[in-house]
Amino acid sequence: MRPTAFGWIDYDSSISPDRDRAQVSRLAQRLGYRVVWADVRSVLPVVDQVRNTGAAVVVMPSPYHVDPLVLNRLMEVVDVETVLPRLSFARWVVFGLGR
């Protein structure tokens, strides 16, 4: 079973949601993930939706689909991958927790 990627598109900032969806799907597949898409009707913040799915990574068309604070919060939970520009944001690692 392949790990899960959470597909995220901000429809307010997307010029072509269908194209963005296809690009996110292709990148996730190329990275070895199966995609679970955000529920566009959900009132939950994207970070909470990601936690609920148990995804290992969020894949989005560009870093502009979330604001910097949301990106920071996502990186506390998962890795983040963007299609264009092709970027990888590794999840924050906190040393010394649990000791």
PDB file of N, CA and C in Angstrom:
ATOM      1  N   MET A   1       0.848  -1.185   0.000  1.00  0.00           N
ATOM      2  CA  MET A   1       0.000   0.000   0.000  1.00  0.00           C
ATOM      3  C   MET A   1       0.889   1.242   0.000  1.00  0.00           C
ATOM      4  N   ARG A   2       0.562   2.185  -0.854  1.00  0.00           N
ATOM      5  CA  ARG A   2       1.350   3.409  -0.967  1.00  0.00           C
ATOM      6  C   ARG A   2       0.935   4.411   0.102  1.00  0.00           C
ATOM      7  N   PRO A   3       1.888   5.263   0.538  1.00  0.00           N
ATOM      8  CA  PRO A   3       1.536   6.306   1.501  1.00  0.00           C
ATOM      9  C   PRO A   3       0.580   7.320   0.869  1.00  0.00           C
ATOM     10  N   THR A   4      -0.070   8.079   1.724  1.00  0.00           N
ATOM     11  CA  THR A   4      -1.099   9.023   1.283  1.00  0.00           C
ATOM     12  C   THR A   4      -0.548  10.435   1.156  1.00  0.00           C
ATOM     13  N   ALA A   5      -0.925  11.095   0.069  1.00  0.00           N
ATOM     14  CA  ALA A   5      -0.652  12.518  -0.137  1.00  0.00           C
ATOM     15  C   ALA A   5      -1.984  13.254  -0.083  1.00  0.00           C
ATOM     16  N   PHE A   6      -1.990  14.393   0.548  1.00  0.00           N
ATOM     17  CA  PHE A   6      -3.182  15.232   0.628  1.00  0.00           C
ATOM     18  C   PHE A   6      -3.080  16.279  -0.471  1.00  0.00           C
ATOM     19  N   GLY A   7      -3.995  16.242  -1.428  1.00  0.00           N
ATOM     20  CA  GLY A   7      -4.010  17.221  -2.513  1.00  0.00           C
ATOM     21  C   GLY A   7      -4.737  18.483  -2.090  1.00  0.00           C
ATOM     22  N   TRP A   8      -4.071  19.625  -2.240  1.00  0.00           N
ATOM     23  CA  TRP A   8      -4.664  20.892  -1.825  1.00  0.00           C
ATOM     24  C   TRP A   8      -4.606  21.907  -2.953  1.00  0.00           C
ATOM     25  N   ILE A   9      -5.748  22.483  -3.282  1.00  0.00           N
ATOM     26  CA  ILE A   9      -5.840  23.570  -4.257  1.00  0.00           C
ATOM     27  C   ILE A   9      -6.668  24.671  -3.628  1.00  0.00           C
ATOM     28  N   ASP A  10      -6.128  25.882  -3.614  1.00  0.00           N
ATOM     29  CA  ASP A  10      -6.899  27.044  -3.168  1.00  0.00           C
ATOM     30  C   ASP A  10      -7.635  27.587  -4.389  1.00  0.00           C
ATOM     31  N   TYR A  11      -8.915  27.335  -4.449  1.00  0.00           N
ATOM     32  CA  TYR A  11      -9.687  27.711  -5.630  1.00  0.00           C
ATOM     33  C   TYR A  11      -9.784  29.214  -5.829  1.00  0.00           C
ATOM     34  N   ASP A  12      -9.537  29.995  -4.788  1.00  0.00           N
ATOM     35  CA  ASP A  12      -9.539  31.446  -4.938  1.00  0.00           C
ATOM     36  C   ASP A  12      -8.284  31.945  -5.649  1.00  0.00           C
ATOM     37  N   SER A  13      -7.184  31.213  -5.550  1.00  0.00           N
ATOM     38  CA  SER A  13      -5.947  31.651  -6.196  1.00  0.00           C
ATOM     39  C   SER A  13      -5.620  30.859  -7.461  1.00  0.00           C
ATOM     40  N   SER A  14      -6.416  29.844  -7.764  1.00  0.00           N
ATOM     41  CA  SER A  14      -6.150  29.003  -8.930  1.00  0.00           C
ATOM     42  C   SER A  14      -6.771  29.604 -10.185  1.00  0.00           C
ATOM     43  N   ILE A  15      -5.984  29.675 -11.241  1.00  0.00           N
ATOM     44  CA  ILE A  15      -6.485  30.153 -12.528  1.00  0.00           C
ATOM     45  C   ILE A  15      -7.194  29.020 -13.263  1.00  0.00           C
ATOM     46  N   SER A  16      -6.644  27.802 -13.133  1.00  0.00           N
ATOM     47  CA  SER A  16      -7.205  26.634 -13.800  1.00  0.00           C
ATOM     48  C   SER A  16      -7.203  25.442 -12.842  1.00  0.00           C
ATOM     49  N   PRO A  17      -8.254  25.298 -12.041  1.00  0.00           N
ATOM     50  CA  PRO A  17      -8.286  24.214 -11.059  1.00  0.00           C
ATOM     51  C   PRO A  17      -8.141  22.817 -11.653  1.00  0.00           C
ATOM     52  N   ASP A  18      -8.705  22.581 -12.827  1.00  0.00           N
ATOM     53  CA  ASP A  18      -8.595  21.261 -13.449  1.00  0.00           C
ATOM     54  C   ASP A  18      -7.150  20.939 -13.805  1.00  0.00           C
ATOM     55  N   ARG A  19      -6.447  21.921 -14.360  1.00  0.00           N
ATOM     56  CA  ARG A  19      -5.032  21.725 -14.690  1.00  0.00           C
ATOM     57  C   ARG A  19      -4.217  21.534 -13.419  1.00  0.00           C
ATOM     58  N   ASP A  20      -4.491  22.345 -12.398  1.00  0.00           N
ATOM     59  CA  ASP A  20      -3.783  22.210 -11.120  1.00  0.00           C
ATOM     60  C   ASP A  20      -4.001  20.821 -10.518  1.00  0.00           C
ATOM     61  N   ARG A  21      -5.223  20.350 -10.581  1.00  0.00           N
ATOM     62  CA  ARG A  21      -5.541  19.025 -10.026  1.00  0.00           C
ATOM     63  C   ARG A  21      -4.753  17.938 -10.759  1.00  0.00           C
ATOM     64  N   ALA A  22      -4.678  18.032 -12.077  1.00  0.00           N
ATOM     65  CA  ALA A  22      -3.938  17.045 -12.867  1.00  0.00           C
ATOM     66  C   ALA A  22      -2.449  17.097 -12.537  1.00  0.00           C
ATOM     67  N   GLN A  23      -1.890  18.285 -12.396  1.00  0.00           N
ATOM     68  CA  GLN A  23      -0.469  18.420 -12.079  1.00  0.00           C
ATOM     69  C   GLN A  23      -0.153  17.879 -10.684  1.00  0.00           C
ATOM     70  N   VAL A  24      -1.018  18.162  -9.724  1.00  0.00           N
ATOM     71  CA  VAL A  24      -0.821  17.651  -8.362  1.00  0.00           C
ATOM     72  C   VAL A  24      -0.886  16.128  -8.367  1.00  0.00           C
ATOM     73  N   SER A  25      -1.840  15.569  -9.084  1.00  0.00           N
ATOM     74  CA  SER A  25      -1.970  14.112  -9.165  1.00  0.00           C
ATOM     75  C   SER A  25      -0.737  13.473  -9.786  1.00  0.00           C
ATOM     76  N   ARG A  26      -0.226  14.073 -10.870  1.00  0.00           N
ATOM     77  CA  ARG A  26       0.963  13.520 -11.527  1.00  0.00           C
ATOM     78  C   ARG A  26       2.180  13.570 -10.610  1.00  0.00           C
ATOM     79  N   LEU A  27       2.376  14.691  -9.914  1.00  0.00           N
ATOM     80  CA  LEU A  27       3.526  14.802  -9.018  1.00  0.00           C
ATOM     81  C   LEU A  27       3.420  13.800  -7.876  1.00  0.00           C
ATOM     82  N   ALA A  28       2.254  13.687  -7.279  1.00  0.00           N
ATOM     83  CA  ALA A  28       2.068  12.742  -6.180  1.00  0.00           C
ATOM     84  C   ALA A  28       2.350  11.317  -6.651  1.00  0.00           C
ATOM     85  N   GLN A  29       1.856  10.964  -7.813  1.00  0.00           N
ATOM     86  CA  GLN A  29       2.081   9.626  -8.344  1.00  0.00           C
ATOM     87  C   GLN A  29       3.567   9.409  -8.605  1.00  0.00           C
ATOM     88  N   ARG A  30       4.233  10.402  -9.187  1.00  0.00           N
ATOM     89  CA  ARG A  30       5.667  10.290  -9.466  1.00  0.00           C
ATOM     90  C   ARG A  30       6.474  10.118  -8.184  1.00  0.00           C
ATOM     91  N   LEU A  31       6.000  10.729  -7.080  1.00  0.00           N
ATOM     92  CA  LEU A  31       6.680  10.601  -5.796  1.00  0.00           C
ATOM     93  C   LEU A  31       6.287   9.335  -5.040  1.00  0.00           C
ATOM     94  N   GLY A  32       5.330   8.568  -5.584  1.00  0.00           N
ATOM     95  CA  GLY A  32       4.949   7.298  -4.982  1.00  0.00           C
ATOM     96  C   GLY A  32       3.788   7.362  -4.007  1.00  0.00           C
ATOM     97  N   TYR A  33       2.970   8.396  -4.094  1.00  0.00           N
ATOM     98  CA  TYR A  33       1.832   8.563  -3.183  1.00  0.00           C
ATOM     99  C   TYR A  33       0.518   8.339  -3.911  1.00  0.00           C
ATOM    100  N   ARG A  34      -0.482   7.941  -3.149  1.00  0.00           N
ATOM    101  CA  ARG A  34      -1.860   7.978  -3.651  1.00  0.00           C
ATOM    102  C   ARG A  34      -2.470   9.262  -3.087  1.00  0.00           C
ATOM    103  N   VAL A  35      -3.312   9.916  -3.861  1.00  0.00           N
ATOM    104  CA  VAL A  35      -3.830  11.232  -3.481  1.00  0.00           C
ATOM    105  C   VAL A  35      -5.209  11.131  -2.852  1.00  0.00           C
ATOM    106  N   VAL A  36      -5.368  11.838  -1.737  1.00  0.00           N
ATOM    107  CA  VAL A  36      -6.663  12.067  -1.114  1.00  0.00           C
ATOM    108  C   VAL A  36      -6.895  13.568  -1.227  1.00  0.00           C
ATOM    109  N   TRP A  37      -8.037  13.949  -1.754  1.00  0.00           N
ATOM    110  CA  TRP A  37      -8.300  15.370  -1.999  1.00  0.00           C
ATOM    111  C   TRP A  37      -9.039  16.016  -0.838  1.00  0.00           C
ATOM    112  N   ALA A  38      -8.789  17.289  -0.654  1.00  0.00           N
ATOM    113  CA  ALA A  38      -9.483  18.082   0.360  1.00  0.00           C
ATOM    114  C   ALA A  38     -10.962  18.147   0.017  1.00  0.00           C
ATOM    115  N   ASP A  39     -11.778  18.198   1.039  1.00  0.00           N
ATOM    116  CA  ASP A  39     -13.211  18.383   0.850  1.00  0.00           C
ATOM    117  C   ASP A  39     -13.467  19.881   0.721  1.00  0.00           C
ATOM    118  N   VAL A  40     -13.871  20.327  -0.460  1.00  0.00           N
ATOM    119  CA  VAL A  40     -14.053  21.762  -0.704  1.00  0.00           C
ATOM    120  C   VAL A  40     -15.179  22.352   0.145  1.00  0.00           C
ATOM    121  N   ARG A  41     -16.054  21.507   0.671  1.00  0.00           N
ATOM    122  CA  ARG A  41     -17.158  22.007   1.508  1.00  0.00           C
ATOM    123  C   ARG A  41     -16.797  22.066   2.981  1.00  0.00           C
ATOM    124  N   SER A  42     -15.628  21.533   3.331  1.00  0.00           N
ATOM    125  CA  SER A  42     -15.235  21.474   4.739  1.00  0.00           C
ATOM    126  C   SER A  42     -14.960  22.866   5.296  1.00  0.00           C
ATOM    127  N   VAL A  43     -15.359  23.071   6.529  1.00  0.00           N
ATOM    128  CA  VAL A  43     -15.073  24.335   7.215  1.00  0.00           C
ATOM    129  C   VAL A  43     -13.803  24.222   8.058  1.00  0.00           C
ATOM    130  N   LEU A  44     -13.208  23.028   8.091  1.00  0.00           N
ATOM    131  CA  LEU A  44     -11.979  22.834   8.850  1.00  0.00           C
ATOM    132  C   LEU A  44     -10.797  23.473   8.136  1.00  0.00           C
ATOM    133  N   PRO A  45      -9.862  24.028   8.887  1.00  0.00           N
ATOM    134  CA  PRO A  45      -8.629  24.521   8.265  1.00  0.00           C
ATOM    135  C   PRO A  45      -7.874  23.367   7.603  1.00  0.00           C
ATOM    136  N   VAL A  46      -7.071  23.679   6.608  1.00  0.00           N
ATOM    137  CA  VAL A  46      -6.362  22.650   5.858  1.00  0.00           C
ATOM    138  C   VAL A  46      -5.492  21.789   6.770  1.00  0.00           C
ATOM    139  N   VAL A  47      -4.881  22.365   7.791  1.00  0.00           N
ATOM    140  CA  VAL A  47      -4.028  21.586   8.699  1.00  0.00           C
ATOM    141  C   VAL A  47      -4.844  20.504   9.405  1.00  0.00           C
ATOM    142  N   ASP A  48      -6.036  20.835   9.838  1.00  0.00           N
ATOM    143  CA  ASP A  48      -6.889  19.856  10.506  1.00  0.00           C
ATOM    144  C   ASP A  48      -7.366  18.784   9.533  1.00  0.00           C
ATOM    145  N   GLN A  49      -7.653  19.168   8.295  1.00  0.00           N
ATOM    146  CA  GLN A  49      -8.043  18.176   7.294  1.00  0.00           C
ATOM    147  C   GLN A  49      -6.901  17.197   7.037  1.00  0.00           C
ATOM    148  N   VAL A  50      -5.678  17.718   6.980  1.00  0.00           N
ATOM    149  CA  VAL A  50      -4.511  16.860   6.762  1.00  0.00           C
ATOM    150  C   VAL A  50      -4.352  15.880   7.921  1.00  0.00           C
ATOM    151  N   ARG A  51      -4.463  16.382   9.142  1.00  0.00           N
ATOM    152  CA  ARG A  51      -4.348  15.507  10.319  1.00  0.00           C
ATOM    153  C   ARG A  51      -5.394  14.396  10.273  1.00  0.00           C
ATOM    154  N   ASN A  52      -6.619  14.742   9.883  1.00  0.00           N
ATOM    155  CA  ASN A  52      -7.706  13.753   9.850  1.00  0.00           C
ATOM    156  C   ASN A  52      -7.465  12.642   8.836  1.00  0.00           C
ATOM    157  N   THR A  53      -6.751  12.948   7.753  1.00  0.00           N
ATOM    158  CA  THR A  53      -6.496  11.924   6.731  1.00  0.00           C
ATOM    159  C   THR A  53      -5.272  11.069   7.065  1.00  0.00           C
ATOM    160  N   GLY A  54      -4.405  11.564   7.942  1.00  0.00           N
ATOM    161  CA  GLY A  54      -3.180  10.835   8.248  1.00  0.00           C
ATOM    162  C   GLY A  54      -2.178  10.861   7.111  1.00  0.00           C
ATOM    163  N   ALA A  55      -2.266  11.864   6.244  1.00  0.00           N
ATOM    164  CA  ALA A  55      -1.373  11.968   5.094  1.00  0.00           C
ATOM    165  C   ALA A  55       0.070  12.211   5.531  1.00  0.00           C
ATOM    166  N   ALA A  56       0.994  11.752   4.701  1.00  0.00           N
ATOM    167  CA  ALA A  56       2.417  11.943   4.963  1.00  0.00           C
ATOM    168  C   ALA A  56       2.948  13.226   4.336  1.00  0.00           C
ATOM    169  N   VAL A  57       2.227  13.736   3.348  1.00  0.00           N
ATOM    170  CA  VAL A  57       2.692  14.904   2.597  1.00  0.00           C
ATOM    171  C   VAL A  57       1.476  15.653   2.054  1.00  0.00           C
ATOM    172  N   VAL A  58       1.636  16.967   1.879  1.00  0.00           N
ATOM    173  CA  VAL A  58       0.646  17.784   1.170  1.00  0.00           C
ATOM    174  C   VAL A  58       1.268  18.163  -0.161  1.00  0.00           C
ATOM    175  N   VAL A  59       0.526  17.954  -1.240  1.00  0.00           N
ATOM    176  CA  VAL A  59       0.991  18.338  -2.570  1.00  0.00           C
ATOM    177  C   VAL A  59       0.050  19.417  -3.077  1.00  0.00           C
ATOM    178  N   MET A  60       0.632  20.542  -3.517  1.00  0.00           N
ATOM    179  CA  MET A  60      -0.170  21.658  -4.010  1.00  0.00           C
ATOM    180  C   MET A  60       0.487  22.254  -5.250  1.00  0.00           C
ATOM    181  N   PRO A  61      -0.275  22.996  -6.055  1.00  0.00           N
ATOM    182  CA  PRO A  61       0.272  23.544  -7.302  1.00  0.00           C
ATOM    183  C   PRO A  61       1.441  24.506  -7.092  1.00  0.00           C
ATOM    184  N   SER A  62       1.366  25.354  -6.072  1.00  0.00           N
ATOM    185  CA  SER A  62       2.437  26.312  -5.796  1.00  0.00           C
ATOM    186  C   SER A  62       2.363  26.709  -4.332  1.00  0.00           C
ATOM    187  N   PRO A  63       3.433  27.306  -3.810  1.00  0.00           N
ATOM    188  CA  PRO A  63       3.386  27.718  -2.408  1.00  0.00           C
ATOM    189  C   PRO A  63       2.376  28.843  -2.154  1.00  0.00           C
ATOM    190  N   TYR A  64       1.884  29.452  -3.214  1.00  0.00           N
ATOM    191  CA  TYR A  64       0.927  30.548  -3.064  1.00  0.00           C
ATOM    192  C   TYR A  64      -0.492  30.063  -2.778  1.00  0.00           C
ATOM    193  N   HIS A  65      -0.678  28.759  -2.693  1.00  0.00           N
ATOM    194  CA  HIS A  65      -1.999  28.217  -2.386  1.00  0.00           C
ATOM    195  C   HIS A  65      -2.263  28.165  -0.883  1.00  0.00           C
ATOM    196  N   VAL A  66      -1.270  28.545  -0.086  1.00  0.00           N
ATOM    197  CA  VAL A  66      -1.436  28.734   1.359  1.00  0.00           C
ATOM    198  C   VAL A  66      -0.637  29.962   1.761  1.00  0.00           C
ATOM    199  N   ASP A  67      -1.036  30.597   2.842  1.00  0.00           N
ATOM    200  CA  ASP A  67      -0.240  31.733   3.310  1.00  0.00           C
ATOM    201  C   ASP A  67       0.935  31.214   4.152  1.00  0.00           C
ATOM    202  N   PRO A  68       1.930  32.037   4.431  1.00  0.00           N
ATOM    203  CA  PRO A  68       3.120  31.574   5.156  1.00  0.00           C
ATOM    204  C   PRO A  68       2.816  30.959   6.525  1.00  0.00           C
ATOM    205  N   LEU A  69       1.831  31.480   7.227  1.00  0.00           N
ATOM    206  CA  LEU A  69       1.498  30.913   8.530  1.00  0.00           C
ATOM    207  C   LEU A  69       0.913  29.513   8.410  1.00  0.00           C
ATOM    208  N   VAL A  70       0.083  29.301   7.406  1.00  0.00           N
ATOM    209  CA  VAL A  70      -0.489  27.967   7.178  1.00  0.00           C
ATOM    210  C   VAL A  70       0.619  27.006   6.742  1.00  0.00           C
ATOM    211  N   LEU A  71       1.531  27.465   5.884  1.00  0.00           N
ATOM    212  CA  LEU A  71       2.656  26.627   5.475  1.00  0.00           C
ATOM    213  C   LEU A  71       3.470  26.202   6.695  1.00  0.00           C
ATOM    214  N   ASN A  72       3.721  27.124   7.585  1.00  0.00           N
ATOM    215  CA  ASN A  72       4.446  26.809   8.815  1.00  0.00           C
ATOM    216  C   ASN A  72       3.704  25.758   9.643  1.00  0.00           C
ATOM    217  N   ARG A  73       2.395  25.929   9.783  1.00  0.00           N
ATOM    218  CA  ARG A  73       1.598  24.962  10.547  1.00  0.00           C
ATOM    219  C   ARG A  73       1.573  23.590   9.868  1.00  0.00           C
ATOM    220  N   LEU A  74       1.505  23.578   8.535  1.00  0.00           N
ATOM    221  CA  LEU A  74       1.551  22.304   7.815  1.00  0.00           C
ATOM    222  C   LEU A  74       2.875  21.591   8.056  1.00  0.00           C
ATOM    223  N   MET A  75       3.962  22.347   8.067  1.00  0.00           N
ATOM    224  CA  MET A  75       5.285  21.755   8.234  1.00  0.00           C
ATOM    225  C   MET A  75       5.504  21.205   9.649  1.00  0.00           C
ATOM    226  N   GLU A  76       4.625  21.525  10.574  1.00  0.00           N
ATOM    227  CA  GLU A  76       4.678  20.907  11.897  1.00  0.00           C
ATOM    228  C   GLU A  76       4.120  19.481  11.846  1.00  0.00           C
ATOM    229  N   VAL A  77       3.346  19.182  10.785  1.00  0.00           N
ATOM    230  CA  VAL A  77       2.638  17.902  10.695  1.00  0.00           C
ATOM    231  C   VAL A  77       3.164  17.020   9.555  1.00  0.00           C
ATOM    232  N   VAL A  78       3.424  17.603   8.396  1.00  0.00           N
ATOM    233  CA  VAL A  78       3.771  16.839   7.188  1.00  0.00           C
ATOM    234  C   VAL A  78       4.831  17.571   6.361  1.00  0.00           C
ATOM    235  N   ASP A  79       5.360  16.842   5.372  1.00  0.00           N
ATOM    236  CA  ASP A  79       6.174  17.476   4.343  1.00  0.00           C
ATOM    237  C   ASP A  79       5.226  18.154   3.361  1.00  0.00           C
ATOM    238  N   VAL A  80       5.730  19.152   2.635  1.00  0.00           N
ATOM    239  CA  VAL A  80       4.925  19.855   1.640  1.00  0.00           C
ATOM    240  C   VAL A  80       5.695  19.860   0.323  1.00  0.00           C
ATOM    241  N   GLU A  81       5.017  19.497  -0.754  1.00  0.00           N
ATOM    242  CA  GLU A  81       5.599  19.478  -2.093  1.00  0.00           C
ATOM    243  C   GLU A  81       4.778  20.399  -2.986  1.00  0.00           C
ATOM    244  N   THR A  82       5.467  21.189  -3.827  1.00  0.00           N
ATOM    245  CA  THR A  82       4.761  22.050  -4.775  1.00  0.00           C
ATOM    246  C   THR A  82       5.194  21.700  -6.192  1.00  0.00           C
ATOM    247  N   VAL A  83       4.264  21.895  -7.131  1.00  0.00           N
ATOM    248  CA  VAL A  83       4.502  21.562  -8.530  1.00  0.00           C
ATOM    249  C   VAL A  83       5.348  22.626  -9.207  1.00  0.00           C
ATOM    250  N   LEU A  84       4.925  23.877  -9.117  1.00  0.00           N
ATOM    251  CA  LEU A  84       5.599  24.955  -9.833  1.00  0.00           C
ATOM    252  C   LEU A  84       5.654  26.200  -8.978  1.00  0.00           C
ATOM    253  N   PRO A  85       6.787  26.636  -8.532  1.00  0.00           N
ATOM    254  CA  PRO A  85       8.084  26.018  -8.777  1.00  0.00           C
ATOM    255  C   PRO A  85       8.184  24.705  -8.016  1.00  0.00           C
ATOM    256  N   ARG A  86       8.994  23.801  -8.513  1.00  0.00           N
ATOM    257  CA  ARG A  86       9.154  22.485  -7.894  1.00  0.00           C
ATOM    258  C   ARG A  86       9.965  22.645  -6.609  1.00  0.00           C
ATOM    259  N   LEU A  87       9.255  22.613  -5.485  1.00  0.00           N
ATOM    260  CA  LEU A  87       9.879  22.813  -4.175  1.00  0.00           C
ATOM    261  C   LEU A  87       9.458  21.705  -3.215  1.00  0.00           C
ATOM    262  N   SER A  88      10.326  21.443  -2.260  1.00  0.00           N
ATOM    263  CA  SER A  88      10.032  20.514  -1.171  1.00  0.00           C
ATOM    264  C   SER A  88      10.284  21.232   0.137  1.00  0.00           C
ATOM    265  N   PHE A  89       9.296  21.198   1.015  1.00  0.00           N
ATOM    266  CA  PHE A  89       9.429  21.773   2.351  1.00  0.00           C
ATOM    267  C   PHE A  89       9.346  20.618   3.339  1.00  0.00           C
ATOM    268  N   ALA A  90      10.454  20.344   4.014  1.00  0.00           N
ATOM    269  CA  ALA A  90      10.485  19.232   4.956  1.00  0.00           C
ATOM    270  C   ALA A  90       9.782  19.613   6.246  1.00  0.00           C
ATOM    271  N   ARG A  91       9.145  18.631   6.828  1.00  0.00           N
ATOM    272  CA  ARG A  91       8.454  18.852   8.097  1.00  0.00           C
ATOM    273  C   ARG A  91       9.472  19.266   9.151  1.00  0.00           C
ATOM    274  N   TRP A  92       9.035  20.142  10.045  1.00  0.00           N
ATOM    275  CA  TRP A  92       9.901  20.591  11.129  1.00  0.00           C
ATOM    276  C   TRP A  92      10.200  19.426  12.053  1.00  0.00           C
ATOM    277  N   VAL A  93      11.423  19.323  12.474  1.00  0.00           N
ATOM    278  CA  VAL A  93      11.831  18.290  13.427  1.00  0.00           C
ATOM    279  C   VAL A  93      12.267  18.986  14.694  1.00  0.00           C
ATOM    280  N   VAL A  94      11.669  18.589  15.800  1.00  0.00           N
ATOM    281  CA  VAL A  94      12.027  19.170  17.076  1.00  0.00           C
ATOM    282  C   VAL A  94      12.812  18.122  17.851  1.00  0.00           C
ATOM    283  N   PHE A  95      14.052  18.451  18.154  1.00  0.00           N
ATOM    284  CA  PHE A  95      14.905  17.534  18.888  1.00  0.00           C
ATOM    285  C   PHE A  95      14.628  17.657  20.373  1.00  0.00           C
ATOM    286  N   GLY A  96      14.714  16.544  21.061  1.00  0.00           N
ATOM    287  CA  GLY A  96      14.577  16.555  22.517  1.00  0.00           C
ATOM    288  C   GLY A  96      13.168  16.307  23.016  1.00  0.00           C
ATOM    289  N   LEU A  97      12.199  16.177  22.125  1.00  0.00           N
ATOM    290  CA  LEU A  97      10.843  15.887  22.582  1.00  0.00           C
ATOM    291  C   LEU A  97      10.733  14.430  22.988  1.00  0.00           C
ATOM    292  N   GLY A  98      10.009  14.167  24.027  1.00  0.00           N
ATOM    293  CA  GLY A  98       9.756  12.802  24.454  1.00  0.00           C
ATOM    294  C   GLY A  98      10.852  12.192  25.306  1.00  0.00           C
ATOM    295  N   ARG A  99      11.777  12.988  25.717  1.00  0.00           N
ATOM    296  CA  ARG A  99      12.859  12.462  26.576  1.00  0.00           C
ATOM    297  C   ARG A  99      12.626  12.842  28.001  1.00  0.00           C
TER     298      ARG A  99
END
